[in-house]
């Protein structure tokens, strides 16, 4: 139990003790009073309302009333101080977080505004993040925005049809705005407002009813997209390709492959240090081009004896001859991962199963679309799991919640970076990361709050 909850309980107990003590005191000191009379006199005394004495008080009763007034004033002062403390702390924290977010948004130029963080908005935001493009997520739903912020996106709460909200999102500095709200009328209103505030902005609107597309175009939209139609077309292409009637999208080498060679990234997600030379041997690389340190510094043509720490990565030139890293270990659910909190254990089981599916896809050499889809599913579930876990810790008053949330942000940031570069990452690196992300996180970081709750419940 946290100190905050303990203080609140103590305050409530103290209030009822004073109420009981005052009632009992009047019943003892004043003859002929009923319980209701004594309780009423106690309430108006400790709240200092001052309606007057309901019956004439004896000298002992007057002295008792004086004592009760001072006790009531002290209790009221403590209560007011406690409530004020909570309000001020919460308000300052929220203002500070909002100011930091506004400062980040105010620095953006030529960015994209994504209105609506539903399924379509999530997919668009993820792709923009993978491409390294600046964007702001705008939504009126605080829970959805919390999930977006968890992933490291810049977010803004509000209605996109309100000029002030669009201006706060940097509409006049933005190059694009994507309206993916599942309501054509709302999209039309936002399109009108966006075009009025920035005549040069490129507006993409998610449509649901083709019969009113002309209205969206008249409202200022540059193009209208129908996700259901795109989904049906994509399914058709997949069926055609598997039936052997679709042409290959690329007849030659991929964009990142030249003359049988390509660039690959080896991020080091192992607590055991290694060297550039050891990485080259493990990956079968021809050469190490750049060593990227976690602090952001780059070392070109690093020597083989240079050491990598956790979070460092190496950009390598590899020959596409089928060689490369293999997965060293499997992510498997075991009783050692059970924490004893049913809903947390259930979500961890799902997390491990999604990791298993992803590893299976890598091991079987499934196509890039399938692997990317499984990794996105793993990322999606992890973000929502972290949010629910943090809400649980906050509700139970875990004192180290800020430190735990910081660890969640680190993992989410690293996942997003892997997701952005997933075409170039070695399976061995992802394997090491999954071990740290899931297994080590559960067995070390998560067990800290489990131990705290068990100690509190004793």
Short mmCIF file of C-alpha atoms in Angstrom, two decimals:
data_model
loop_
_atom_site.label_atom_id
_atom_site.label_comp_id
_atom_site.label_asym_id
_atom_site.label_seq_id
_atom_site.Cartn_x
_atom_site.Cartn_y
_atom_site.Cartn_z
CA UNK A 1 0.00 0.00 0.00
CA UNK A 2 1.42 3.41 -0.97
CA UNK A 3 1.99 6.21 1.54
CA UNK A 4 -0.61 8.34 -0.27
CA UNK A 5 -3.34 5.72 0.14
CA UNK A 6 -2.28 5.08 3.74
CA UNK A 7 -2.59 8.80 4.54
CA UNK A 8 -6.06 8.95 3.00
CA UNK A 9 -7.21 5.95 5.03
CA UNK A 10 -5.79 7.47 8.21
CA UNK A 11 -7.63 10.72 7.49
CA UNK A 12 -10.95 8.93 7.01
CA UNK A 13 -10.45 6.88 10.19
CA UNK A 14 -9.58 10.05 12.14
CA UNK A 15 -12.76 11.75 10.89
CA UNK A 16 -15.01 8.91 12.05
CA UNK A 17 -13.18 8.67 15.38
CA UNK A 18 -13.81 12.38 16.03
CA UNK A 19 -17.44 11.97 14.96
CA UNK A 20 -17.90 8.98 17.25
CA UNK A 21 -16.00 10.58 20.13
CA UNK A 22 -17.98 13.82 19.91
CA UNK A 23 -21.31 11.99 19.86
CA UNK A 24 -20.33 9.79 22.80
CA UNK A 25 -19.03 12.82 24.72
CA UNK A 26 -22.27 14.77 24.46
CA UNK A 27 -24.31 11.73 25.41
CA UNK A 28 -22.17 11.28 28.51
CA UNK A 29 -21.99 14.93 29.59
CA UNK A 30 -25.51 16.14 28.75
CA UNK A 31 -28.52 14.48 30.30
CA UNK A 32 -31.60 13.75 28.23
CA UNK A 33 -29.94 14.12 24.81
CA UNK A 34 -30.76 11.64 22.06
CA UNK A 35 -28.14 10.08 19.79
CA UNK A 36 -29.37 12.28 16.93
CA UNK A 37 -29.02 15.41 19.08
CA UNK A 38 -25.46 14.47 20.05
CA UNK A 39 -24.48 13.57 16.46
CA UNK A 40 -26.01 16.80 15.08
CA UNK A 41 -24.18 18.90 17.66
CA UNK A 42 -20.91 17.14 16.86
CA UNK A 43 -21.27 17.74 13.11
CA UNK A 44 -22.09 21.45 13.35
CA UNK A 45 -19.24 21.90 15.85
CA UNK A 46 -16.40 20.18 13.94
CA UNK A 47 -17.51 21.81 10.66
CA UNK A 48 -17.71 25.22 12.42
CA UNK A 49 -21.09 25.94 10.81
CA UNK A 50 -22.29 27.54 14.02
CA UNK A 51 -26.05 27.09 14.04
CA UNK A 52 -25.97 27.46 17.83
CA UNK A 53 -26.60 25.10 20.68
CA UNK A 54 -29.61 22.85 20.14
CA UNK A 55 -29.94 22.54 23.96
CA UNK A 56 -28.43 24.49 26.82
CA UNK A 57 -24.93 23.16 27.53
CA UNK A 58 -23.52 22.48 30.96
CA UNK A 59 -20.10 23.96 31.85
CA UNK A 60 -18.52 20.57 31.12
CA UNK A 61 -20.34 20.46 27.80
CA UNK A 62 -19.03 23.91 26.86
CA UNK A 63 -15.43 22.89 27.65
CA UNK A 64 -15.90 19.71 25.62
CA UNK A 65 -17.28 21.79 22.70
CA UNK A 66 -14.21 24.06 22.77
CA UNK A 67 -11.91 21.04 22.57
CA UNK A 68 -14.02 19.54 19.77
CA UNK A 69 -13.81 22.77 17.77
CA UNK A 70 -10.00 22.77 17.86
CA UNK A 71 -9.87 19.09 16.92
CA UNK A 72 -12.32 19.68 14.07
CA UNK A 73 -10.35 22.68 12.78
CA UNK A 74 -7.13 20.63 12.82
CA UNK A 75 -8.78 17.77 10.97
CA UNK A 76 -10.26 20.16 8.39
CA UNK A 77 -6.86 21.81 7.88
CA UNK A 78 -5.20 18.45 7.24
CA UNK A 79 -7.98 17.44 4.83
CA UNK A 80 -7.76 20.70 2.86
CA UNK A 81 -3.95 20.44 2.71
CA UNK A 82 -4.16 16.86 1.42
CA UNK A 83 -6.68 17.71 -1.30
CA UNK A 84 -4.74 20.82 -2.31
CA UNK A 85 -1.50 18.83 -2.53
CA UNK A 86 -3.06 16.27 -4.87
CA UNK A 87 -4.62 18.96 -7.08
CA UNK A 88 -1.43 21.03 -7.31
CA UNK A 89 0.87 18.07 -7.98
CA UNK A 90 -1.43 16.69 -10.66
CA UNK A 91 -1.90 20.10 -12.26
CA UNK A 92 1.82 20.94 -12.32
CA UNK A 93 2.71 17.54 -13.78
CA UNK A 94 0.05 17.82 -16.50
CA UNK A 95 1.07 21.38 -17.38
CA UNK A 96 4.73 20.39 -17.59
CA UNK A 97 4.02 17.43 -19.87
CA UNK A 98 1.73 19.52 -22.09
CA UNK A 99 4.32 22.30 -22.35
CA UNK A 100 7.03 19.82 -23.38
CA UNK A 101 4.74 18.42 -26.07
CA UNK A 102 3.76 21.89 -27.33
CA UNK A 103 7.44 22.85 -27.54
CA UNK A 104 8.16 19.77 -29.66
CA UNK A 105 5.22 20.49 -31.99
CA UNK A 106 6.17 24.16 -32.34
CA UNK A 107 9.58 23.13 -33.73
CA UNK A 108 8.05 21.09 -36.57
CA UNK A 109 8.04 22.31 -40.17
CA UNK A 110 6.80 20.61 -43.34
CA UNK A 111 5.23 17.90 -41.19
CA UNK A 112 2.05 15.85 -41.43
CA UNK A 113 -1.02 16.15 -39.21
CA UNK A 114 -2.88 12.86 -38.67
CA UNK A 115 -6.45 13.51 -37.53
CA UNK A 116 -7.91 10.46 -35.83
CA UNK A 117 -5.94 7.66 -34.19
CA UNK A 118 -8.15 4.69 -34.98
CA UNK A 119 -7.03 1.61 -36.91
CA UNK A 120 -6.29 3.62 -40.06
CA UNK A 121 -4.58 6.41 -38.10
CA UNK A 122 -2.38 3.87 -36.30
CA UNK A 123 -1.27 2.29 -39.55
CA UNK A 124 -0.52 5.68 -41.13
CA UNK A 125 1.40 6.89 -38.08
CA UNK A 126 3.47 3.72 -37.95
CA UNK A 127 4.42 4.06 -41.61
CA UNK A 128 5.32 7.74 -41.19
CA UNK A 129 7.51 6.79 -38.23
CA UNK A 130 9.19 4.04 -40.24
CA UNK A 131 9.94 6.55 -43.00
CA UNK A 132 11.40 9.02 -40.50
CA UNK A 133 8.85 11.74 -41.30
CA UNK A 134 7.69 14.31 -38.76
CA UNK A 135 4.01 14.15 -37.83
CA UNK A 136 1.48 15.06 -35.13
CA UNK A 137 -1.39 12.81 -34.05
CA UNK A 138 -4.57 14.76 -33.32
CA UNK A 139 -7.48 13.08 -31.55
CA UNK A 140 -10.14 13.87 -28.92
CA UNK A 141 -9.81 10.48 -27.22
CA UNK A 142 -7.31 10.60 -24.35
CA UNK A 143 -6.83 6.81 -24.19
CA UNK A 144 -5.89 6.59 -27.86
CA UNK A 145 -3.54 9.55 -27.49
CA UNK A 146 -1.88 7.90 -24.48
CA UNK A 147 -1.16 4.86 -26.64
CA UNK A 148 0.26 7.07 -29.41
CA UNK A 149 2.44 8.94 -26.92
CA UNK A 150 3.64 5.60 -25.53
CA UNK A 151 5.09 4.89 -28.97
CA UNK A 152 6.96 8.17 -28.95
CA UNK A 153 4.65 10.09 -31.30
CA UNK A 154 3.91 13.78 -30.89
CA UNK A 155 0.26 14.12 -29.88
CA UNK A 156 -2.32 16.83 -29.39
CA UNK A 157 -5.74 16.54 -27.77
CA UNK A 158 -8.67 18.30 -29.38
CA UNK A 159 -11.19 18.54 -32.21
CA UNK A 160 -9.61 18.98 -35.63
CA UNK A 161 -12.53 21.13 -36.80
CA UNK A 162 -11.55 23.86 -34.29
CA UNK A 163 -9.17 26.46 -35.72
CA UNK A 164 -7.25 26.84 -32.47
CA UNK A 165 -6.51 23.13 -32.29
CA UNK A 166 -5.26 23.03 -35.89
CA UNK A 167 -3.10 26.09 -35.26
CA UNK A 168 -1.61 24.39 -32.19
CA UNK A 169 -0.80 21.38 -34.41
CA UNK A 170 1.17 23.72 -36.71
CA UNK A 171 -1.29 23.69 -39.63
CA UNK A 172 0.35 26.76 -41.21
CA UNK A 173 3.79 25.09 -41.17
CA UNK A 174 2.55 21.66 -42.23
CA UNK A 175 2.77 20.19 -45.74
CA UNK A 176 0.16 17.45 -45.33
CA UNK A 177 -2.93 16.63 -43.29
CA UNK A 178 -4.57 13.20 -43.28
CA UNK A 179 -8.19 13.01 -42.17
CA UNK A 180 -8.92 9.42 -41.13
CA UNK A 181 -11.96 9.89 -38.91
CA UNK A 182 -14.72 7.39 -39.64
CA UNK A 183 -17.25 10.15 -40.27
CA UNK A 184 -17.46 11.89 -43.65
CA UNK A 185 -19.18 14.98 -42.20
CA UNK A 186 -16.39 15.49 -39.65
CA UNK A 187 -13.75 15.04 -42.35
CA UNK A 188 -15.48 17.63 -44.53
CA UNK A 189 -15.57 20.17 -41.67
CA UNK A 190 -11.89 19.62 -40.85
CA UNK A 191 -10.97 19.84 -44.54
CA UNK A 192 -12.72 23.22 -44.81
CA UNK A 193 -10.92 24.52 -41.71
CA UNK A 194 -7.52 23.20 -42.84
CA UNK A 195 -7.83 24.70 -46.33
CA UNK A 196 -8.84 28.06 -44.88
CA UNK A 197 -5.85 28.14 -42.52
CA UNK A 198 -3.31 26.86 -45.07
CA UNK A 199 -4.22 27.21 -48.72
CA UNK A 200 -1.18 25.20 -49.88
CA UNK A 201 -1.54 22.16 -47.63
CA UNK A 202 -2.12 18.76 -49.25
CA UNK A 203 -5.25 17.16 -47.79
CA UNK A 204 -5.86 13.40 -47.89
CA UNK A 205 -9.28 12.27 -46.68
CA UNK A 206 -10.47 8.83 -45.71
CA UNK A 207 -13.82 8.29 -47.40
CA UNK A 208 -16.66 5.90 -46.61
CA UNK A 209 -19.37 7.02 -49.06
CA UNK A 210 -18.25 7.54 -52.68
CA UNK A 211 -21.48 9.38 -53.49
CA UNK A 212 -20.33 12.46 -51.53
CA UNK A 213 -16.72 12.43 -52.72
CA UNK A 214 -17.37 15.58 -54.76
CA UNK A 215 -18.31 17.40 -51.55
CA UNK A 216 -15.01 16.46 -49.97
CA UNK A 217 -13.16 17.74 -53.02
CA UNK A 218 -15.18 20.97 -52.94
CA UNK A 219 -14.35 21.28 -49.23
CA UNK A 220 -10.66 21.39 -50.13
CA UNK A 221 -9.49 17.77 -50.18
CA UNK A 222 -6.79 16.92 -52.73
CA UNK A 223 -7.59 13.23 -52.78
CA UNK A 224 -10.07 10.83 -51.20
CA UNK A 225 -9.01 7.30 -50.26
CA UNK A 226 -11.30 4.35 -49.53
CA UNK A 227 -9.51 1.85 -47.22
CA UNK A 228 -12.01 -0.95 -47.91
CA UNK A 229 -11.37 -0.70 -51.64
CA UNK A 230 -7.61 -0.68 -51.10
CA UNK A 231 -7.91 -3.71 -48.83
CA UNK A 232 -9.90 -5.60 -51.42
CA UNK A 233 -7.39 -4.73 -54.13
CA UNK A 234 -4.49 -5.88 -51.93
CA UNK A 235 -6.22 -9.22 -51.22
CA UNK A 236 -6.77 -9.67 -54.95
CA UNK A 237 -3.08 -9.07 -55.65
CA UNK A 238 -2.09 -11.60 -52.98
CA UNK A 239 -4.42 -14.27 -54.41
CA UNK A 240 -3.22 -13.58 -57.94
CA UNK A 241 0.42 -13.79 -56.92
CA UNK A 242 -0.10 -17.11 -55.19
CA UNK A 243 -2.01 -18.39 -58.19
CA UNK A 244 1.00 -17.56 -60.37
CA UNK A 245 -0.74 -15.03 -62.58
CA UNK A 246 0.66 -11.80 -61.09
CA UNK A 247 3.82 -10.20 -62.36
CA UNK A 248 6.71 -9.66 -59.98
CA UNK A 249 6.82 -6.19 -58.60
CA UNK A 250 10.54 -5.93 -59.22
CA UNK A 251 12.41 -7.81 -61.88
CA UNK A 252 15.87 -6.74 -60.75
CA UNK A 253 17.62 -6.26 -57.45
CA UNK A 254 15.85 -4.47 -54.64
CA UNK A 255 16.44 -0.82 -53.98
CA UNK A 256 18.99 -1.63 -51.29
CA UNK A 257 20.79 -4.37 -53.24
CA UNK A 258 23.53 -3.68 -55.79
CA UNK A 259 25.53 -6.34 -57.66
CA UNK A 260 24.65 -8.99 -55.08
CA UNK A 261 25.65 -6.85 -52.08
CA UNK A 262 23.49 -4.95 -49.63
CA UNK A 263 23.68 -2.92 -46.45
CA UNK A 264 22.53 -4.48 -43.21
CA UNK A 265 22.34 -3.23 -39.63
CA UNK A 266 23.45 -5.22 -36.60
CA UNK A 267 22.04 -3.62 -33.41
CA UNK A 268 23.62 -5.08 -30.27
CA UNK A 269 20.93 -5.91 -27.70
CA UNK A 270 22.99 -8.10 -25.42
CA UNK A 271 24.38 -7.05 -22.05
CA UNK A 272 27.59 -8.93 -22.85
CA UNK A 273 30.02 -6.65 -24.76
CA UNK A 274 31.30 -7.75 -28.16
CA UNK A 275 33.67 -6.37 -30.81
CA UNK A 276 33.22 -5.25 -34.39
CA UNK A 277 35.34 -8.20 -35.55
CA UNK A 278 33.16 -10.70 -33.66
CA UNK A 279 30.04 -9.16 -35.20
CA UNK A 280 31.53 -9.49 -38.70
CA UNK A 281 32.25 -13.17 -38.08
CA UNK A 282 28.75 -13.82 -36.72
CA UNK A 283 27.04 -12.07 -39.63
CA UNK A 284 29.42 -13.07 -42.41
CA UNK A 285 29.84 -9.42 -43.37
CA UNK A 286 32.41 -8.27 -45.91
CA UNK A 287 33.12 -5.03 -44.09
CA UNK A 288 31.94 -2.86 -41.20
CA UNK A 289 31.19 0.63 -42.51
CA UNK A 290 29.90 2.61 -39.52
CA UNK A 291 29.74 2.02 -35.77
CA UNK A 292 26.78 3.93 -34.35
CA UNK A 293 26.98 4.53 -30.60
CA UNK A 294 23.85 4.72 -28.47
CA UNK A 295 24.65 8.35 -27.62
CA UNK A 296 24.36 9.25 -31.33
CA UNK A 297 28.02 9.43 -32.31
CA UNK A 298 29.22 7.63 -35.47
CA UNK A 299 32.62 6.08 -36.16
CA UNK A 300 33.34 5.38 -39.84
CA UNK A 301 35.36 2.29 -40.83
CA UNK A 302 35.66 1.06 -37.22
CA UNK A 303 38.55 -1.22 -36.32
CA UNK A 304 37.79 -4.87 -35.59
CA UNK A 305 38.87 -4.53 -31.96
CA UNK A 306 36.40 -1.71 -31.19
CA UNK A 307 33.89 -2.78 -28.56
CA UNK A 308 30.09 -2.60 -28.78
CA UNK A 309 27.98 -1.97 -25.69
CA UNK A 310 24.24 -2.46 -25.28
CA UNK A 311 22.34 -0.26 -27.77
CA UNK A 312 25.26 0.26 -30.20
CA UNK A 313 24.85 -0.86 -33.81
CA UNK A 314 27.03 -1.58 -36.84
CA UNK A 315 26.23 -0.82 -40.47
CA UNK A 316 27.73 -3.63 -42.54
CA UNK A 317 28.23 -4.55 -46.17
CA UNK A 318 27.11 -8.14 -46.76
CA UNK A 319 27.01 -10.45 -49.76
CA UNK A 320 23.54 -11.76 -50.52
CA UNK A 321 24.49 -15.42 -50.82
CA UNK A 322 21.99 -16.78 -48.28
CA UNK A 323 24.50 -16.68 -45.42
CA UNK A 324 23.88 -14.73 -42.26
CA UNK A 325 22.80 -15.05 -38.67
CA UNK A 326 20.45 -17.70 -37.40
CA UNK A 327 18.19 -17.46 -34.38
CA UNK A 328 20.13 -18.68 -31.35
CA UNK A 329 17.23 -19.37 -28.99
CA UNK A 330 13.47 -19.68 -28.88
CA UNK A 331 11.08 -17.48 -26.95
CA UNK A 332 8.94 -19.96 -25.02
CA UNK A 333 6.42 -19.62 -22.22
CA UNK A 334 7.43 -21.36 -19.00
CA UNK A 335 6.34 -21.43 -15.40
CA UNK A 336 9.40 -19.31 -14.56
CA UNK A 337 7.64 -16.34 -16.21
CA UNK A 338 4.54 -16.55 -14.00
CA UNK A 339 4.26 -13.49 -11.73
CA UNK A 340 1.12 -14.50 -9.81
CA UNK A 341 -1.06 -11.64 -11.07
CA UNK A 342 -3.66 -13.36 -13.32
CA UNK A 343 -4.37 -10.65 -15.88
CA UNK A 344 -0.68 -9.71 -16.20
CA UNK A 345 0.30 -13.37 -16.66
CA UNK A 346 -2.44 -13.79 -19.29
CA UNK A 347 -1.15 -10.80 -21.27
CA UNK A 348 2.45 -12.03 -20.97
CA UNK A 349 1.33 -15.38 -22.43
CA UNK A 350 -0.12 -13.56 -25.45
CA UNK A 351 3.07 -11.52 -25.78
CA UNK A 352 5.24 -14.64 -25.77
CA UNK A 353 2.96 -16.38 -28.29
CA UNK A 354 3.20 -13.40 -30.66
CA UNK A 355 7.00 -13.47 -30.28
CA UNK A 356 6.98 -17.20 -31.08
CA UNK A 357 4.94 -16.56 -34.25
CA UNK A 358 7.38 -13.86 -35.30
CA UNK A 359 10.41 -16.08 -34.71
CA UNK A 360 8.75 -18.92 -36.65
CA UNK A 361 8.19 -16.60 -39.60
CA UNK A 362 11.87 -15.58 -39.55
CA UNK A 363 13.07 -19.17 -39.25
CA UNK A 364 10.84 -20.40 -42.08
CA UNK A 365 11.92 -17.55 -44.34
CA UNK A 366 8.40 -16.21 -44.89
CA UNK A 367 7.99 -13.23 -47.20
CA UNK A 368 8.68 -9.73 -45.96
CA UNK A 369 4.99 -8.75 -45.77
CA UNK A 370 4.19 -11.65 -43.45
CA UNK A 371 7.17 -10.97 -41.17
CA UNK A 372 6.40 -7.24 -41.04
CA UNK A 373 2.76 -7.93 -40.24
CA UNK A 374 3.70 -10.20 -37.32
CA UNK A 375 6.19 -7.67 -35.97
CA UNK A 376 3.54 -4.92 -36.17
CA UNK A 377 1.13 -7.16 -34.26
CA UNK A 378 3.76 -7.70 -31.57
CA UNK A 379 4.38 -3.96 -31.34
CA UNK A 380 0.65 -3.16 -31.23
CA UNK A 381 -0.02 -5.56 -28.39
CA UNK A 382 3.03 -4.48 -26.43
CA UNK A 383 1.98 -0.82 -26.49
CA UNK A 384 -1.48 -1.60 -25.14
CA UNK A 385 -0.06 -4.05 -22.56
CA UNK A 386 2.39 -1.44 -21.25
CA UNK A 387 -0.47 1.07 -20.88
CA UNK A 388 -2.62 -1.39 -18.89
CA UNK A 389 0.33 -2.45 -16.74
CA UNK A 390 1.17 1.17 -15.92
CA UNK A 391 -2.47 1.89 -15.00
CA UNK A 392 -2.41 -1.13 -12.67
CA UNK A 393 0.82 0.00 -10.97
CA UNK A 394 -0.53 3.52 -10.56
CA UNK A 395 -3.76 2.24 -9.05
CA UNK A 396 -1.87 0.10 -6.55
CA UNK A 397 0.53 2.95 -5.70
CA UNK A 398 3.81 1.41 -6.84
CA UNK A 399 6.47 3.93 -5.68
CA UNK A 400 8.92 3.19 -8.53
CA UNK A 401 6.34 3.61 -11.30
CA UNK A 402 8.26 6.47 -12.94
CA UNK A 403 11.37 4.30 -13.25
CA UNK A 404 9.29 1.42 -14.62
CA UNK A 405 7.57 3.69 -17.15
CA UNK A 406 10.99 4.97 -18.24
CA UNK A 407 11.98 1.36 -18.95
CA UNK A 408 8.80 0.92 -20.98
CA UNK A 409 9.65 4.03 -23.01
CA UNK A 410 13.15 2.67 -23.68
CA UNK A 411 11.80 -0.66 -24.91
CA UNK A 412 9.13 1.03 -27.04
CA UNK A 413 11.70 3.38 -28.57
CA UNK A 414 13.99 0.47 -29.46
CA UNK A 415 11.06 -1.51 -30.89
CA UNK A 416 10.08 1.45 -33.07
CA UNK A 417 13.66 1.76 -34.33
CA UNK A 418 13.76 -1.95 -35.15
CA UNK A 419 10.39 -1.62 -36.87
CA UNK A 420 11.65 1.29 -38.93
CA UNK A 421 14.76 -0.62 -40.10
CA UNK A 422 13.28 -4.15 -40.11
CA UNK A 423 14.23 -4.72 -43.77
CA UNK A 424 17.90 -4.40 -42.85
CA UNK A 425 18.13 -6.04 -39.43
CA UNK A 426 19.81 -9.42 -38.86
CA UNK A 427 17.54 -12.08 -37.29
CA UNK A 428 20.21 -12.68 -34.65
CA UNK A 429 19.86 -9.09 -33.42
CA UNK A 430 16.09 -9.37 -33.21
CA UNK A 431 16.49 -12.63 -31.31
CA UNK A 432 18.71 -10.93 -28.70
CA UNK A 433 16.33 -8.02 -28.46
CA UNK A 434 13.30 -10.26 -27.92
CA UNK A 435 15.13 -11.99 -25.08
CA UNK A 436 15.81 -8.62 -23.43
CA UNK A 437 12.42 -7.14 -24.31
CA UNK A 438 10.22 -9.97 -23.09
CA UNK A 439 12.03 -12.58 -21.00
CA UNK A 440 14.49 -10.35 -19.10
CA UNK A 441 11.93 -7.57 -18.63
CA UNK A 442 9.43 -9.96 -17.04
CA UNK A 443 12.00 -11.71 -14.85
CA UNK A 444 13.72 -8.55 -13.59
CA UNK A 445 11.78 -5.30 -13.99
CA UNK A 446 8.26 -6.71 -13.59
CA UNK A 447 9.16 -8.81 -10.56
CA UNK A 448 10.04 -5.63 -8.66
CA UNK A 449 6.44 -4.43 -8.51
CA UNK A 450 5.23 -7.98 -7.81
CA UNK A 451 7.53 -8.15 -4.76
CA UNK A 452 6.33 -4.73 -3.59
CA UNK A 453 2.65 -5.72 -3.82
CA UNK A 454 3.27 -9.01 -1.99
CA UNK A 455 5.11 -7.21 0.81
CA UNK A 456 2.29 -4.67 1.09
CA UNK A 457 -0.40 -7.37 1.27
CA UNK A 458 1.31 -9.15 4.18
#
